[in-house]
Coordinates of C-alpha atoms in Angstrom, one line a residue:
M1 CA -44.9 126.7 11.9
R2 CA -48.0 128.8 12.6
N3 CA -50.2 126.4 10.6
R4 CA -48.8 123.5 12.6
K5 CA -49.7 125.3 15.8
R6 CA -53.2 126.0 14.6
I7 CA -53.7 122.4 13.5
T8 CA -52.5 121.2 16.9
L9 CA -54.8 123.7 18.7
W10 CA -57.8 122.5 16.6
I11 CA -57.0 118.9 17.6
L12 CA -56.4 119.6 21.2
A13 CA -59.3 122.0 21.9
P14 CA -62.1 119.5 21.2
L15 CA -60.1 116.8 23.1
L16 CA -59.7 119.0 26.1
L17 CA -63.4 119.9 26.0
V18 CA -64.4 116.3 26.0
I19 CA -62.0 115.5 28.9
G20 CA -63.4 118.5 30.8
V21 CA -67.0 117.3 30.3
V22 CA -66.1 113.8 31.5
I23 CA -64.3 115.1 34.6
Y24 CA -67.1 117.6 35.4
T25 CA -69.8 114.9 35.0
A26 CA -67.9 112.4 37.1
A27 CA -67.5 114.9 39.9
S28 CA -71.1 115.9 39.8
I29 CA -72.2 112.3 40.0
Y30 CA -69.9 111.6 42.9
F31 CA -71.1 114.6 45.0
Y32 CA -74.7 114.2 44.1
G33 CA -74.6 110.8 45.6
K34 CA -73.5 112.4 48.9
K35 CA -76.8 114.2 49.1
S36 CA -79.2 112.9 51.7
E37 CA -82.6 114.5 52.4
D38 CA -82.8 113.3 56.0
M39 CA -86.0 115.2 56.8
Q40 CA -87.6 114.4 53.4
T41 CA -90.8 112.5 53.4
A42 CA -92.8 111.1 50.5
D43 CA -95.7 108.9 49.6
A44 CA -93.5 106.1 48.6
A45 CA -89.9 104.9 48.1
I46 CA -89.1 103.5 44.7
V47 CA -86.4 100.9 45.0
L48 CA -84.5 100.3 41.8
G49 CA -83.9 96.7 40.9
A50 CA -80.5 94.9 41.1
A51 CA -79.3 91.3 40.8
V52 CA -80.8 88.3 42.5
W53 CA -78.6 85.4 43.5
N54 CA -80.3 82.0 44.0
E55 CA -83.6 83.7 44.8
R56 CA -82.0 86.0 47.3
P57 CA -81.0 89.6 46.9
S58 CA -77.4 90.3 45.9
P59 CA -75.4 92.4 48.4
V60 CA -76.1 95.5 46.3
F61 CA -79.8 94.8 46.1
R62 CA -80.1 93.9 49.7
E63 CA -78.7 97.2 50.9
R64 CA -81.3 99.1 48.7
I65 CA -84.1 97.0 50.2
R66 CA -82.8 97.6 53.7
H67 CA -82.6 101.3 53.1
A68 CA -86.2 101.4 51.9
I69 CA -87.3 99.3 54.9
A70 CA -85.6 101.8 57.2
L71 CA -87.4 104.7 55.5
Y72 CA -90.7 103.0 56.0
K73 CA -90.1 102.2 59.7
Q74 CA -88.9 105.7 60.3
G75 CA -92.2 107.0 58.9
K76 CA -90.6 108.8 55.9
V77 CA -92.7 106.8 53.4
K78 CA -96.1 105.1 53.5
Y79 CA -95.3 102.6 50.7
I80 CA -92.4 100.8 49.2
I81 CA -92.4 100.2 45.4
F82 CA -90.0 97.4 44.5
T83 CA -89.0 97.2 40.8
G84 CA -87.3 94.7 38.6
G85 CA -88.3 91.7 36.5
S86 CA -86.4 88.6 35.7
G87 CA -83.5 88.1 33.2
R88 CA -83.9 84.4 32.9
P89 CA -86.9 82.1 32.2
N90 CA -88.6 80.7 35.3
A91 CA -86.5 82.8 37.6
L92 CA -88.1 84.9 40.3
P93 CA -88.5 88.6 39.4
E94 CA -86.2 91.0 41.4
S95 CA -89.2 92.7 42.9
T96 CA -90.7 89.5 44.1
V97 CA -87.5 88.6 45.9
A98 CA -87.4 92.1 47.4
R99 CA -91.0 91.9 48.5
R100 CA -90.3 88.5 50.3
Y101 CA -87.3 90.0 52.1
A102 CA -89.3 93.1 53.2
L103 CA -92.1 90.9 54.5
D104 CA -89.6 88.8 56.5
Q105 CA -88.4 92.1 58.0
G106 CA -91.8 93.0 59.3
V107 CA -93.1 95.4 56.6
P108 CA -96.9 94.9 56.2
V109 CA -98.0 93.3 53.0
D110 CA -100.4 96.3 52.2
A111 CA -97.4 98.7 52.3
I112 CA -95.5 96.9 49.5
L113 CA -96.1 97.4 45.8
T114 CA -94.3 95.8 43.0
E115 CA -93.8 95.7 39.2
E116 CA -92.3 92.7 37.6
Q117 CA -91.5 93.7 34.0
S118 CA -88.6 96.1 34.0
R119 CA -84.9 95.2 33.2
V120 CA -83.1 98.6 33.2
T121 CA -83.2 101.8 35.2
E122 CA -85.5 103.7 32.9
E123 CA -88.0 100.8 32.8
N124 CA -87.9 100.5 36.6
L125 CA -89.2 104.1 36.8
V126 CA -91.7 103.8 33.9
Y127 CA -93.4 100.8 35.5
A128 CA -93.1 102.2 39.0
K129 CA -94.9 105.3 37.8
R130 CA -97.8 103.2 36.5
V131 CA -98.1 101.4 39.8
A132 CA -98.0 104.7 41.7
K133 CA -100.7 106.1 39.5
E134 CA -103.0 103.2 40.3
H135 CA -102.6 103.9 44.0
K136 CA -102.8 107.7 43.7
L137 CA -99.2 108.2 45.0
Q138 CA -97.6 111.5 44.0
T139 CA -94.2 112.0 45.8
F140 CA -91.3 109.7 45.9
L141 CA -87.8 109.0 47.3
I142 CA -85.6 107.2 44.8
V143 CA -83.5 104.4 46.5
S144 CA -80.3 103.2 44.9
D145 CA -76.6 103.3 45.3
P146 CA -75.0 106.8 45.7
L147 CA -73.3 106.7 42.3
H148 CA -76.5 105.7 40.6
M149 CA -78.5 108.4 42.1
K150 CA -77.9 111.4 39.8
R151 CA -78.9 109.5 36.6
A152 CA -81.9 107.8 38.3
V153 CA -83.3 111.0 39.7
R154 CA -82.8 112.8 36.4
M155 CA -84.6 110.0 34.6
A156 CA -87.4 110.1 37.1
R157 CA -88.0 113.8 36.8
D158 CA -87.9 113.6 33.0
L159 CA -90.7 111.1 33.3
G160 CA -92.7 113.5 35.4
I161 CA -92.1 111.8 38.7
Q162 CA -91.9 114.1 41.6
A163 CA -88.7 112.5 43.0
E164 CA -86.0 113.2 45.6
P165 CA -82.8 111.3 46.1
S166 CA -82.4 108.8 49.0
P167 CA -79.0 107.0 48.4
T168 CA -78.2 104.0 50.4
T169 CA -75.9 104.7 53.3
T170 CA -74.1 101.3 52.9
S171 CA -73.0 99.7 49.6
R172 CA -70.9 96.9 48.3
Y173 CA -69.0 99.6 46.3
T174 CA -66.7 100.7 49.1
G175 CA -63.3 100.0 47.7
I176 CA -61.4 102.5 45.6
R177 CA -61.3 100.1 42.6
S178 CA -65.0 99.2 42.7
Q179 CA -66.1 102.8 43.2
L180 CA -63.9 104.0 40.2
T181 CA -65.4 101.2 38.0
F182 CA -69.0 102.1 39.0
L183 CA -68.3 105.9 38.6
S184 CA -66.7 105.4 35.2
R185 CA -69.8 103.4 34.0
E186 CA -72.3 105.8 35.5
T187 CA -70.4 108.8 33.9
F188 CA -70.7 107.1 30.5
Y189 CA -74.3 106.2 31.0
Y190 CA -75.2 109.7 32.2
I191 CA -73.5 111.5 29.3
G192 CA -75.2 109.0 26.9
Y193 CA -78.6 109.8 28.5
C194 CA -78.1 113.5 28.3
F195 CA -76.8 113.6 24.8
G196 CA -78.8 111.0 23.1
D197 CA -80.2 107.5 23.2
I198 CA -76.7 105.9 23.4
I199 CA -77.6 103.8 26.4
R200 CA -80.1 103.6 29.2

């Protein structure tokens, strides 16, 4: 009987530990996305890429772009760095679509910087850092959806980017189901990033 209890404990203990790590990570991602540095200023906003639909920003990407435009017009950043390449041949890069949208909204052309090679979050930041270095920019606000923020800022700082979070105040992910799906995915990605090269 005692041996059976010990075996059960040995099985349950690691399982409970894993569950605890997952719950803690999910909660930390959720609450980190609520952070907003309203008085924070920086040299530039780095806007993480997202999908483009028919050469127009998807709803998710549009809200990121709008948020960065608001930061610029409020005087919180001097430049906007749009990131994101193209996933299909002959398609416009995400950053090009974002640049066009920002120009239409009155952002001066010399305040917009782009990179057109990245496909995932870490690449967004790697190439944005190169662009920033060319223009001698040192401080940044990372713009993305709230639930994406913790992983993005962690990656940025690991790359040596002096970054602070600036989550969008509006997002397509407003329903319970969509938020839970996004949160589950980000929890998996964040744990994978922290504990190895499982996924970026």
